[in-house]
Amino acid sequence: MFMCRNLLMASCHRLFVALFIFAAILGVASYAEGEVLFSKLPNTLLVTAALPGGGPFPDRGLQTTEDSIVVTWKVNTTAAPVTATKVQTKLCFAEESQVERVWRKTYDDLSRDKSCLFEISVAVFSTAGASVNYLLADNVPRGKYFVRAYALDANGSPVAYGQSSPDKIANVFSVIPISGRSSAMNVAAAILSVLSVSCLFGFFILEHMLLKRKKSV
Amino acid sequence: MDPHIDPLKIMVDGSGRVFEPPVMAPEFDLPVDSEHKAMICKVHSLARPHMLSFHLAWVSFFTCFLSTFAAPPLIPIIRDNLDLTKSDISQASIAAVSGSIMSRLIMGAVCDLIGPRYGSAFLIMIVAPAVFAMAIVNDAAGFLMCRFFIGFSLATFVSCEYWVSSMFSTRIVGTANGIAAGWGNLGGGATQIIMPLLFAFIRDSGHHPAFAAWRIAFFIPGCLHIVMGILVLFFGQDLPDGNYWQVNDGNHTFRDGFQQAMYYAITSPRTWVFFALYGYCFGVELTVDNIIAEYFYDRFDLNLTTAGTVAAVSGLMNIFSRPIGGYLSDKASRHSGMRGRLWYLWLVQSMGGFFCILLGKMTSLGAAICVMIIFSIFVQAACGATFGIVPFISRRSLGGVIGFTAAGGNLGSVLTQSLFFTSSTYHTEVGLVYMGIMIICVTLLCTVVYFPMWGGMFFSPKKNYTEEEYYVSEWNAQEQRQGLHISSLKFAINARSERRKEPRSEGVEPELDDPDRSGLSMFKSYSH
């Protein structure tokens, strides 16, 4: 029994050593890729977001799956020229929608950044620019947003950007989400809840009636 | 007689060593003792009433774990739908485990009153409306209320253990309880795979928006509650001879009142030490069930299903790590008695704390998964090891001690979540490091545990103090004159196995073997 225990300990020891080496290799490997920092990107794109019919954004906010926005981007001719193949536009959280929600935090390293989680479109890069009509998707949560465009090179790495809000506070619009609920769901939940409780008490009462009948027999 | 028994064999082919000859009872499929409790646990069988009740007990516990932890893997979707902040999410997670602190304490008395079958079924079916309500919540307050009420159902741990203890005789009750508790806890792991898969299926094949798909997914655990409740009511049986109402016609053995039963649990300082200790193995397991899927989703950018699968691996370790934890505690006891059990518990739980610190420090996915697996194994083994010691704290108030320990587990989860995973000032990975440090510090309480007849980790036992003095002292002179202390006396004689390197007295005096003993140490040794 003592020998068995020693063998077990030895193989456990080997297993731990192997796992640690594996973990160390993986840890080192994660630093091998290069990182693109947002602070180093030049602001060479001019981006605007507006209602399709023009006019200011409504105070109550835009309803997802019903309202759309028109996102327009073009190259700022006064800024330094940039070579890119594609332009990716994204819906980004305004600063007040990031408060107390660390899963939407802004990181300078763009591979870790979580502030722009919803992609609007990917278009071919041209200095004249383009615009796209975007219907707000059904999984966009409640909050305040602005639009950002990244110019991507052939590898898909961002080389320049532009955004509709200068500081993530001004010029943002509100979005109202769908609730996901439906009347069918409400009815089903109510019926099944009543079923559960009534089955329980029904069984209890029936079993007692049966027992009383058996005992009196 | 076969000198060496492999406890697993007892499950597989039923050839366990028995100290008392089975009673002739051809109406049962399994060999039974004088109380008609089964003497073997055939896991692959559905023989009525023992094995069927065993499976109903652990599956209903599994279902409750499944629905209590159904929300965490879907948090990334729910937090967007309900516009939750980090503190909303963590308060709801805390509420999920705090509801059952009280319900676990009360459940023992409820089972005494109406039987474990009605106890389980009542809890499962009363909580089902809360699961359905989760599908129609609108805001943080509703989310918190639903998680709170669903969390009540974790008290099925007590009814499951109570039911299994009523069905299996003392030689095998430790093994049966360990399997039932371990496999029930699996629900917390299985749900992390099942819910994201359900969500993805409903969203993609059913063409529902994400915000509707997670709500529809919650109907599945809810319906499972109803189905399990009905199965328990129709096919379950409280006792081997029938249900409570049929058997309890006034001739039952002495039962303490609720307050009296709790008194010997509350007044023993060891109970409070284990109240704290269990919070840092089981409590930590509950905390990790709550936060780990979201952690992998956010930190390593996995999609929902993958994050859920990774998180599930942690809970799935329960399939063997908790039973093995108890088994190795018994082995340690064979070597060094109670001192061996205490050192083993301290070691395993501290290793859990160490790997928790390491988990917070891992920056790459592969390493984090490896460390999480090792951490889960140690933490769950510590849970098993705790219940290797708990049955020895008090004999008269065994139910009370178990209830207190279980409640302490939940309280530990409430504490660790409030301290480390609520505020936005630091990230989850930093919280994990702090939690690991706290586990190691609290586990030092093992050094304080002292049994006068067996000693502690560093202290020797009192001279000439016997197990009989310890257990029989729970009965006053009048009760002893009435002979109410006999079962404690029998237990004390058998508990001599916890002495260091003393000859075992198990099976030496078969006439004193008491089939009334229940909830004895997990995997009490069957061989010398």
XYZ file of C-alpha atoms in Angstrom:
745
model
C 0.000 0.000 0.000
C 2.917 2.299 0.798
C 4.504 1.502 -2.579
C 1.241 2.233 -4.334
C 1.079 5.553 -2.612
C 4.631 6.419 -3.633
C 3.915 5.524 -7.255
C 0.778 7.639 -7.193
C 2.657 10.579 -5.693
C 5.430 10.225 -8.276
C 3.054 10.221 -11.216
C 1.090 13.125 -9.727
C 4.339 15.027 -9.357
C 5.190 14.381 -12.994
C 1.735 15.466 -14.080
C 2.032 18.758 -12.217
C 5.462 19.461 -13.686
C 4.185 18.758 -17.191
C 1.189 21.037 -16.692
C 3.366 23.858 -15.394
C 5.696 23.619 -18.368
C 2.702 23.607 -20.717
C 1.250 26.631 -18.964
C 4.571 28.471 -19.154
C 4.906 27.846 -22.878
C 1.383 29.072 -23.492
C 2.040 32.104 -21.332
C 5.070 33.054 -23.372
C 3.341 32.354 -26.682
C 0.629 34.878 -25.982
C 3.149 37.725 -26.112
C 4.405 36.749 -29.560
C 1.792 38.732 -31.546
C 2.162 42.453 -32.279
C -0.345 44.929 -30.880
C -2.016 47.937 -32.466
C -2.540 50.832 -30.070
C -5.499 53.161 -30.552
C -3.567 56.160 -29.290
C -1.083 55.743 -32.139
C -3.707 55.732 -34.914
C -4.087 58.932 -36.949
C -7.547 60.502 -37.048
C -7.840 60.762 -40.849
C -11.474 59.799 -41.414
C -14.486 62.058 -41.043
C -17.486 60.106 -39.818
C -21.058 61.196 -39.285
C -24.141 59.341 -38.097
C -27.589 60.719 -38.846
C -31.206 59.733 -39.310
C -32.130 58.663 -42.855
C -34.524 61.560 -43.219
C -32.113 64.046 -41.705
C -32.845 66.018 -38.577
C -31.737 65.576 -34.952
C -31.892 62.275 -33.084
C -35.105 61.893 -31.033
C -34.743 62.411 -27.282
C -36.404 59.133 -26.358
C -33.880 57.245 -28.497
C -33.856 54.956 -31.515
C -35.728 51.636 -31.348
C -33.695 48.601 -32.410
C -35.105 46.472 -35.282
C -37.262 49.441 -36.342
C -35.087 52.551 -36.672
C -31.978 52.902 -38.801
C -29.119 55.336 -39.069
C -27.085 56.497 -42.027
C -23.340 56.261 -41.409
C -21.175 58.361 -43.729
C -17.373 58.324 -43.801
C -14.820 60.069 -45.986
C -11.133 60.844 -45.883
C -10.060 64.124 -44.353
C -8.021 65.725 -47.169
C -6.049 67.942 -44.781
C -4.702 64.992 -42.837
C -1.721 62.859 -43.857
C -2.556 60.315 -46.592
C -3.066 56.711 -45.562
C -2.997 53.460 -47.561
C -5.799 51.101 -46.722
C -7.899 48.506 -48.493
C -11.063 48.412 -46.387
C -13.062 50.559 -44.004
C -14.890 48.947 -41.099
C -17.591 50.902 -39.288
C -18.645 49.978 -35.779
C -21.187 51.017 -33.192
C -19.338 52.088 -30.033
C -20.412 52.764 -26.459
C -20.406 56.347 -25.223
C -18.560 56.935 -21.999
C -21.668 56.975 -19.810
C -22.672 53.515 -21.064
C -19.311 52.101 -19.963
C -19.673 53.123 -16.336
C -19.836 50.091 -13.957
C -19.704 47.711 -16.898
C -16.162 46.406 -17.150
C -17.102 44.157 -20.077
C -17.393 47.318 -22.208
C -14.084 48.801 -21.087
C -11.817 50.742 -23.411
C -8.283 49.404 -23.814
C -5.572 51.102 -25.838
C -4.542 47.732 -27.282
C -7.150 47.246 -29.979
C -7.035 43.459 -29.741
C -8.350 43.749 -26.178
C -10.598 46.774 -26.608
C -14.265 46.165 -25.815
C -15.775 49.540 -26.494
C -16.948 48.798 -30.051
C -18.763 45.463 -30.036
C -21.242 45.854 -32.907
C -20.067 45.901 -36.510
C -22.067 48.012 -38.937
C -20.363 47.364 -42.268
C -17.119 46.672 -44.085
C -16.614 48.625 -47.322
C -13.866 49.134 -49.853
C -11.602 52.076 -49.037
C -11.804 55.161 -51.244
C -10.888 58.793 -50.591
C -14.342 59.947 -51.669
C -15.945 57.896 -48.912
C -19.243 56.061 -48.725
C -22.389 55.816 -46.653
C -24.374 52.888 -45.385
C -27.898 52.546 -44.066
C -27.817 50.451 -40.868
C -30.903 48.976 -39.241
C -30.152 48.663 -35.502
C -29.673 44.955 -34.732
C -31.881 43.074 -32.301
C -29.032 42.359 -29.848
C -27.969 45.985 -29.309
C -28.460 46.812 -25.612
C -29.816 49.999 -24.069
C -27.280 52.811 -23.966
C -25.711 55.780 -25.666
C -23.622 55.235 -28.777
C -21.492 56.875 -31.420
C -20.041 55.517 -34.633
C -16.383 54.824 -35.348
C -14.685 53.839 -38.618
C -11.357 52.005 -38.870
C -9.296 52.016 -42.077
C -7.817 48.521 -42.395
C -4.759 47.500 -44.372
C -4.467 44.286 -46.398
C -3.832 42.228 -43.223
C -6.914 43.589 -41.514
C -4.954 45.711 -39.007
C -6.266 49.201 -38.342
C -4.104 52.002 -39.744
C -6.389 55.009 -39.207
C -9.724 55.868 -37.628
C -12.488 58.454 -37.422
C -15.515 58.786 -35.151
C -18.751 60.720 -35.028
C -18.233 61.911 -31.467
C -15.100 63.917 -30.603
C -14.830 62.791 -26.968
C -17.408 59.965 -26.562
C -19.642 62.352 -24.621
C -20.950 64.910 -27.109
C -22.902 63.991 -30.226
C -24.088 60.579 -29.040
C -27.497 59.015 -29.597
C -29.641 56.776 -27.391
C -30.863 53.320 -28.290
C -33.904 51.512 -26.899
C -33.599 47.721 -27.066
C -36.259 45.099 -27.622
C -37.363 43.349 -24.447
C -37.313 39.841 -25.911
C -40.591 39.094 -24.152
C -43.808 38.149 -25.844
C -47.352 37.491 -24.741
C -46.979 33.815 -25.619
C -44.117 33.602 -23.140
C -46.139 35.297 -20.419
C -49.048 32.912 -20.920
C -46.796 29.838 -20.985
C -45.005 30.900 -17.796
C -48.281 31.512 -15.991
C -49.843 28.229 -17.055
C -46.795 26.127 -16.198
C -46.407 27.799 -12.787
C -50.027 27.103 -11.904
C -49.628 23.531 -13.183
C -46.617 22.940 -10.946
C -48.223 24.183 -7.743
C -51.575 22.539 -8.405
C -49.945 19.169 -9.223
C -48.108 19.309 -5.918
C -51.069 20.161 -3.729
C -53.424 18.024 -5.790
C -51.252 14.959 -5.292
C -50.906 15.697 -1.560
C -54.668 15.992 -1.088
C -55.487 12.959 -3.244
C -52.982 10.773 -1.432
C -54.411 11.784 1.924
C -57.954 11.101 0.797
C -56.858 7.671 -0.397
C -55.085 6.987 2.895
C -58.109 8.049 4.924
C -60.288 5.783 2.837
C -57.838 2.872 3.340
C -57.665 3.448 7.081
C -61.411 3.641 7.488
C -61.885 0.404 5.538
C -13.758 -13.092 4.611
C -12.084 -11.027 1.927
C -9.559 -8.811 3.758
C -9.448 -6.042 1.193
C -12.522 -4.432 -0.264
C -12.447 -1.972 -3.100
C -15.356 0.403 -2.355
C -16.058 0.767 -6.076
C -16.678 -2.948 -6.322
C -19.450 -2.551 -3.843
C -21.213 -0.363 -6.341
C -20.541 -2.397 -9.436
C -21.255 -5.962 -8.531
C -22.547 -5.681 -5.041
C -20.094 -8.052 -3.462
C -19.527 -5.932 -0.396
C -18.360 -7.346 2.851
C -21.188 -7.385 5.352
C -20.834 -7.559 9.062
C -24.310 -8.587 9.849
C -26.037 -11.222 7.806
C -28.715 -9.855 5.526
C -32.256 -10.440 6.670
C -34.475 -12.745 4.642
C -36.626 -10.330 2.708
C -37.471 -11.701 -0.720
C -39.686 -8.702 -1.521
C -36.510 -6.634 -1.998
C -34.142 -7.006 -4.932
C -31.100 -6.084 -2.843
C -29.789 -7.647 0.372
C -31.182 -5.658 3.292
C -30.404 -5.340 6.997
C -32.807 -5.644 9.900
C -34.301 -2.222 9.138
C -34.731 -3.223 5.472
C -32.086 -0.685 4.462
C -30.046 -1.821 1.477
C -26.597 -3.166 2.201
C -25.210 -2.593 -1.256
C -25.548 0.269 -3.698
C -26.021 -0.940 -7.262
C -25.651 2.223 -9.241
C -26.727 0.732 -12.564
C -29.980 -0.631 -11.187
C -33.421 0.908 -10.688
C -34.588 -1.670 -8.181
C -37.492 -0.484 -6.079
C -37.486 0.957 -3.534
C -33.836 1.563 -2.698
C -32.109 2.231 -6.003
C -35.071 4.016 -7.566
C -35.253 6.357 -4.578
C -31.478 6.832 -4.703
C -31.630 7.912 -8.336
C -34.663 10.137 -7.759
C -32.865 11.787 -4.824
C -29.684 12.671 -6.658
C -31.398 13.631 -9.919
C -33.752 16.022 -8.114
C -30.738 17.595 -6.387
C -29.008 17.779 -9.784
C -32.060 19.548 -11.271
C -32.035 22.166 -8.528
C -28.339 22.853 -9.037
C -29.012 23.079 -12.759
C -31.652 25.765 -12.420
C -29.851 27.710 -9.661
C -26.794 28.089 -11.886
C -28.659 28.336 -15.195
C -28.248 32.130 -15.342
C -24.418 32.499 -14.976
C -23.419 31.045 -18.378
C -25.998 33.307 -20.057
C -24.991 36.440 -18.147
C -23.321 38.086 -21.196
C -26.704 38.078 -22.949
C -28.852 38.774 -19.879
C -26.723 41.746 -18.819
C -27.335 43.370 -22.196
C -31.059 42.568 -22.236
C -31.758 43.828 -18.708
C -29.085 46.585 -18.744
C -27.353 45.233 -15.636
C -24.301 46.761 -13.961
C -21.530 44.703 -12.384
C -22.996 45.226 -8.922
C -26.472 44.108 -10.123
C -24.977 40.871 -11.433
C -22.969 40.140 -8.318
C -25.846 40.974 -5.969
C -28.031 38.532 -7.875
C -25.280 35.887 -7.675
C -25.038 36.422 -3.934
C -28.819 36.220 -3.593
C -28.793 32.895 -5.435
C -26.706 31.252 -2.731
C -27.958 33.159 0.292
C -31.578 32.019 0.086
C -30.606 28.459 0.834
C -28.696 29.324 4.013
C -31.965 29.322 5.934
C -33.700 26.717 3.790
C -30.907 24.182 4.388
C -31.183 24.684 8.139
C -34.938 24.142 8.078
C -34.981 21.271 5.584
C -33.796 18.674 8.099
C -36.767 19.383 10.331
C -39.111 19.417 7.320
C -37.898 15.983 6.261
C -38.471 14.722 9.793
C -42.015 16.029 9.650
C -43.277 15.023 6.201
C -40.566 12.710 4.873
C -37.841 13.312 2.293
C -40.096 12.429 -0.640
C -42.560 15.210 0.053
C -39.699 17.448 1.181
C -37.910 17.148 -2.168
C -41.054 17.318 -4.271
C -42.409 20.281 -2.344
C -39.234 22.276 -2.792
C -38.782 21.429 -6.461
C -42.356 22.195 -7.473
C -42.711 25.352 -5.364
C -39.529 26.774 -6.904
C -40.616 25.996 -10.497
C -42.673 29.236 -10.798
C -39.527 31.232 -9.958
C -37.707 29.530 -12.849
C -40.542 30.423 -15.228
C -40.609 33.951 -13.851
C -36.954 34.327 -14.866
C -38.129 34.106 -18.480
C -40.282 37.215 -18.087
C -38.166 39.562 -15.948
C -37.534 43.097 -17.084
C -34.911 44.612 -14.829
C -32.216 44.053 -12.237
C -34.678 43.823 -9.330
C -36.712 41.085 -10.994
C -33.549 39.202 -11.926
C -32.341 39.315 -8.330
C -35.680 38.142 -6.918
C -35.822 35.210 -9.321
C -32.272 34.076 -8.553
C -33.001 34.395 -4.824
C -36.092 32.191 -4.928
C -34.575 29.652 -7.287
C -31.618 29.435 -4.887
C -33.923 28.120 -2.136
C -34.005 24.823 -3.995
C -30.365 24.105 -3.047
C -31.829 22.777 0.214
C -32.539 19.572 -1.722
C -28.989 18.682 -0.668
C -30.348 18.007 2.805
C -33.386 16.047 1.619
C -31.176 14.038 -0.756
C -28.732 13.104 2.024
C -31.630 12.396 4.413
C -33.356 10.170 1.847
C -30.189 8.245 1.011
C -29.446 7.787 4.726
C -32.935 6.321 5.206
C -32.471 3.839 2.384
C -28.933 2.547 2.881
C -27.429 0.795 5.839
C -24.576 2.252 7.832
C -21.810 0.310 6.124
C -22.622 1.783 2.744
C -24.362 5.034 3.630
C -21.116 6.992 3.388
C -20.431 5.813 -0.156
C -24.033 6.290 -1.218
C -24.156 9.787 0.257
C -20.861 10.715 -1.390
C -22.021 9.614 -4.816
C -25.396 11.314 -4.446
C -23.849 14.609 -3.282
C -21.111 14.537 -5.923
C -23.435 13.702 -8.802
C -25.983 16.249 -7.610
C -23.305 18.948 -7.567
C -22.603 18.013 -11.196
C -25.707 20.032 -12.044
C -23.699 23.197 -11.502
C -21.250 22.069 -14.162
C -23.684 20.510 -16.599
C -25.780 23.662 -16.695
C -22.820 25.656 -18.031
C -22.852 23.484 -21.161
C -26.583 22.871 -21.435
C -27.862 26.446 -21.180
C -25.577 28.022 -23.821
C -26.294 25.098 -26.174
C -30.032 25.519 -25.670
C -29.664 29.253 -26.206
C -27.674 28.811 -29.416
C -30.097 26.204 -30.733
C -33.166 28.346 -30.016
C -31.559 31.460 -31.468
C -30.153 29.883 -34.624
C -32.603 27.106 -35.490
C -35.635 28.801 -34.013
C -34.695 32.161 -35.558
C -35.411 34.080 -32.407
C -33.540 37.240 -31.389
C -30.906 36.660 -28.711
C -32.955 38.546 -26.125
C -35.866 36.123 -26.625
C -33.792 32.964 -27.007
C -32.336 33.052 -23.469
C -35.811 33.498 -22.032
C -37.181 30.516 -23.933
C -34.146 28.495 -22.791
C -35.262 28.961 -19.178
C -38.449 27.041 -19.799
C -36.409 23.836 -20.044
C -35.122 23.795 -16.443
C -38.578 24.876 -15.303
C -40.264 21.952 -17.036
C -37.578 19.658 -15.650
C -38.603 20.768 -12.163
C -42.199 19.779 -12.808
C -41.239 16.432 -14.351
C -38.862 15.560 -11.495
C -41.400 16.601 -8.886
C -44.023 14.316 -10.408
C -41.557 11.420 -10.724
C -40.529 11.829 -7.080
C -44.157 11.861 -5.925
C -45.214 8.858 -7.991
C -42.155 6.633 -7.800
C -40.362 7.789 -4.685
C -40.693 6.112 -1.332
C -39.580 7.570 2.002
C -38.567 4.359 3.713
C -37.847 0.833 2.513
C -41.114 -0.380 4.013
C -43.340 2.320 2.619
C -44.047 5.971 2.835
C -43.954 7.988 6.033
C -47.716 7.994 6.435
C -47.952 4.272 6.113
C -45.028 3.441 8.402
C -45.189 6.132 11.075
C -48.177 5.063 13.055
C -46.829 6.090 16.440
C -44.166 3.454 16.965
C -41.184 5.423 15.773
C -37.957 5.802 17.692
C -37.274 8.745 19.948
C -36.927 11.963 18.032
C -35.579 15.165 19.485
C -37.544 18.348 19.088
C -36.097 20.883 16.667
C -34.530 23.077 19.362
C -33.123 20.158 21.306
C -31.620 18.700 18.143
C -29.916 21.975 17.280
C -28.628 22.542 20.825
C -25.790 20.025 20.664
C -24.814 21.284 17.240
C -24.712 24.930 18.304
C -22.854 24.347 21.573
C -20.004 22.406 20.041
C -17.200 24.771 18.992
C -16.162 22.304 16.309
C -19.461 22.904 14.518
C -18.601 26.582 14.127
C -15.110 25.827 12.873
C -16.551 23.603 10.162
C -19.269 26.201 9.495
C -16.394 28.499 8.500
C -14.215 25.859 6.818
C -16.937 24.471 4.543
C -17.565 27.984 3.308
C -14.071 27.961 1.825
C -14.387 24.766 -0.096
C -18.054 24.363 -1.007
C -18.667 28.107 -0.831
C -15.784 28.710 -3.194
C -17.168 26.023 -5.520
C -20.518 27.859 -5.628
C -18.776 31.191 -6.223
C -16.775 29.760 -9.087
C -19.976 28.273 -10.589
C -21.356 31.808 -10.570
C -18.454 33.749 -12.050
C -16.308 31.464 -14.137
C -18.237 31.421 -17.434
C -18.416 35.199 -17.513
C -14.694 35.323 -16.608
C -13.689 33.175 -19.579
C -16.080 35.031 -21.892
C -14.726 38.443 -20.955
C -11.048 37.786 -20.326
C -10.295 35.334 -23.108
C -12.889 36.422 -25.683
C -14.549 33.058 -26.046
C -18.037 32.796 -27.437
C -20.861 31.919 -25.077
C -20.981 28.182 -25.803
C -17.217 27.737 -25.534
C -17.018 29.769 -22.320
C -19.822 27.643 -20.900
C -18.068 24.410 -21.871
C -14.832 25.526 -20.248
C -16.689 26.567 -17.108
C -18.563 23.281 -17.060
C -15.322 21.337 -16.840
C -14.869 22.811 -13.369
C -18.230 21.509 -12.151
C -17.847 18.178 -13.943
C -14.831 17.291 -11.832
C -17.420 16.513 -9.131
C -18.064 13.195 -10.795
C -15.013 11.762 -9.093
C -13.206 14.415 -7.054
C -15.709 14.696 -4.204
C -16.087 10.934 -3.729
C -12.307 10.513 -3.912
C -11.854 13.305 -1.379
C -13.933 11.363 1.103
C -12.255 8.067 0.238
C -8.761 9.476 0.793
C -9.925 10.985 4.092
C -10.860 7.473 5.187
C -7.439 6.234 4.070
C -5.762 8.982 6.086
C -7.830 7.936 9.074
C -6.678 4.346 8.735
C -3.115 5.600 8.846
C -3.290 8.260 11.553
C -6.815 8.430 12.880
C -8.581 11.766 13.219
C -5.277 13.642 13.129
C -4.667 12.194 9.669
C -8.114 13.370 8.526
C -7.429 16.903 9.794
C -4.013 17.159 8.169
C -5.434 15.802 4.925
C -8.272 18.338 4.953
C -5.865 21.181 5.698
C -3.535 20.098 2.897
C -6.217 19.617 0.249
C -8.081 22.834 1.029
C -4.860 24.875 1.146
C -3.831 23.480 -2.226
C -7.205 24.637 -3.493
C -6.391 28.121 -2.244
C -2.947 28.039 -3.843
C -4.347 27.069 -7.238
C -6.987 29.773 -6.928
C -4.214 32.353 -6.616
C -2.512 30.803 -9.627
C -5.758 30.885 -11.637
C -6.008 34.640 -11.216
C -2.448 35.020 -12.463
C -2.858 32.999 -15.649
C -2.977 35.188 -18.735
C -3.343 32.571 -21.423
C -6.364 30.388 -22.065
C -4.706 26.962 -21.990
C -2.900 27.659 -18.740
C -6.045 29.060 -17.140
C -8.041 25.964 -18.067
C -5.376 23.614 -16.664
C -5.104 25.520 -13.420
C -8.885 25.753 -13.125
C -9.220 21.976 -13.449
C -6.616 21.329 -10.741
C -8.184 23.989 -8.520
C -11.652 22.425 -8.903
C -10.342 18.949 -8.085
C -8.760 20.157 -4.836
C -11.716 22.254 -3.765
C -14.231 19.461 -4.364
C -11.979 16.891 -2.699
C -11.906 19.197 0.327
C -15.736 19.112 0.372
C -15.619 15.329 0.452
C -12.942 15.392 3.146
C -15.009 17.739 5.311
C -17.854 15.250 5.397
C -15.378 12.610 6.466
C -15.002 14.513 9.750
C -18.416 16.164 10.254
C -20.305 12.984 11.287
C -17.992 12.672 14.313
C -18.705 16.115 15.770
C -21.969 15.167 17.396
C -24.049 12.026 17.391
C -27.226 13.361 18.960
C -27.383 16.431 16.725
C -25.965 14.900 13.568
C -28.691 16.469 11.452
C -28.049 19.822 13.058
C -24.301 19.643 12.447
C -24.811 18.670 8.809
C -27.341 21.476 8.390
C -24.999 24.038 9.957
C -22.053 22.920 7.880
C -24.113 23.051 4.691
C -25.445 26.504 5.592
C -21.886 27.643 6.299
C -20.965 26.578 2.796
C -23.526 28.926 1.335
C -22.519 31.721 3.672
C -18.929 31.338 2.520
C -20.092 31.798 -1.045
C -22.019 34.935 -0.082
C -18.917 36.311 1.669
C -16.442 35.562 -1.104
C -18.718 37.001 -3.761
C -19.431 40.194 -1.806
C -15.800 40.732 -0.919
C -14.067 39.906 -4.180
C -16.448 39.907 -7.120
C -18.808 42.805 -6.532
C -16.922 46.032 -6.765
C -15.736 47.544 -10.014
C -12.476 48.732 -8.491
C -10.669 45.578 -9.397
C -11.024 42.874 -12.016
C -12.202 39.325 -11.543
C -8.660 37.966 -11.865
C -7.508 40.078 -8.919
C -10.559 38.896 -6.981
C -9.505 35.290 -7.624
C -6.053 35.965 -6.180
C -7.517 37.541 -3.050
C -9.995 34.696 -2.676
C -7.149 32.179 -2.859
C -5.285 34.027 -0.112
C -8.411 34.036 2.049
C -8.918 30.294 1.496
C -5.401 29.584 2.738
C -5.881 31.824 5.774
C -9.277 30.425 6.793
C -8.085 26.837 6.282
C -5.610 27.447 9.101
C -8.673 27.021 11.349
C -8.104 23.270 10.914
C -5.323 23.626 13.468
C -7.879 24.706 16.061
C -10.083 21.601 15.746
C -9.621 19.450 18.836
C -11.409 16.274 19.781
C -10.665 15.452 23.448
C -10.510 11.724 22.708
C -8.426 11.952 19.533
C -6.510 15.210 19.787
C -6.016 17.696 16.993
C -3.449 18.499 14.325
C -0.776 19.400 16.868
C -2.226 18.390 20.208
C -2.446 14.985 21.783
C -5.687 13.598 23.119
C -6.630 13.982 26.769
C -5.439 11.086 28.832
C -8.047 8.427 29.566
C -10.802 10.332 27.815
C -12.853 7.890 25.783
C -15.215 8.179 22.858
C -18.033 6.966 25.096
C -17.566 9.933 27.438
C -17.717 12.361 24.532
C -20.817 11.005 22.812
C -22.788 9.856 25.850
C -22.241 13.204 27.595
C -24.767 14.668 25.149
C -27.477 12.836 27.085
C -28.292 13.927 30.643
C -28.608 11.485 33.565
C -32.357 11.126 33.269
C -32.199 10.368 29.547
C -29.444 7.840 30.204
C -31.601 6.111 32.799
C -34.281 5.773 30.133
C -31.699 4.176 27.854
C -32.004 6.806 25.140
C -28.230 7.024 24.800
C -27.682 3.472 23.599
C -27.308 4.367 19.922
C -24.665 6.994 20.814
C -22.843 4.369 22.878
C -22.772 1.954 19.978
C -21.542 4.719 17.683
C -18.805 5.608 20.188
C -17.497 2.059 20.247
C -17.280 1.979 16.473
C -15.704 5.432 16.408
C -12.635 3.984 18.089
C -11.387 3.532 14.524
C -10.446 7.215 14.593
C -7.708 6.623 17.131
C -4.161 6.650 15.908
C -2.906 3.185 15.001
C -5.148 1.426 17.482
C -6.589 -1.952 16.599
C -9.879 -1.530 14.859
C -12.976 -2.664 16.681
C -15.200 -2.709 13.606
C -17.029 -5.942 13.230
C -15.426 -7.405 16.358
C -18.610 -7.099 18.420
C -21.356 -7.691 15.931
C -24.028 -7.831 18.584
C -23.403 -4.177 19.301
C -23.634 -3.224 15.645
C -26.371 -0.717 15.478
C -28.358 -0.429 12.288
C -29.784 2.780 13.703
C -26.552 4.619 13.011
C -26.816 6.846 10.041
C -24.660 9.341 8.253
C -21.450 7.753 9.431
C -18.116 8.751 8.001
C -17.800 8.826 4.294
C -16.204 5.632 3.034
C -15.589 4.235 6.477
C -12.933 1.606 5.949
C -14.164 -1.822 5.158
C -10.822 -3.522 5.453
C -8.072 -3.734 8.027
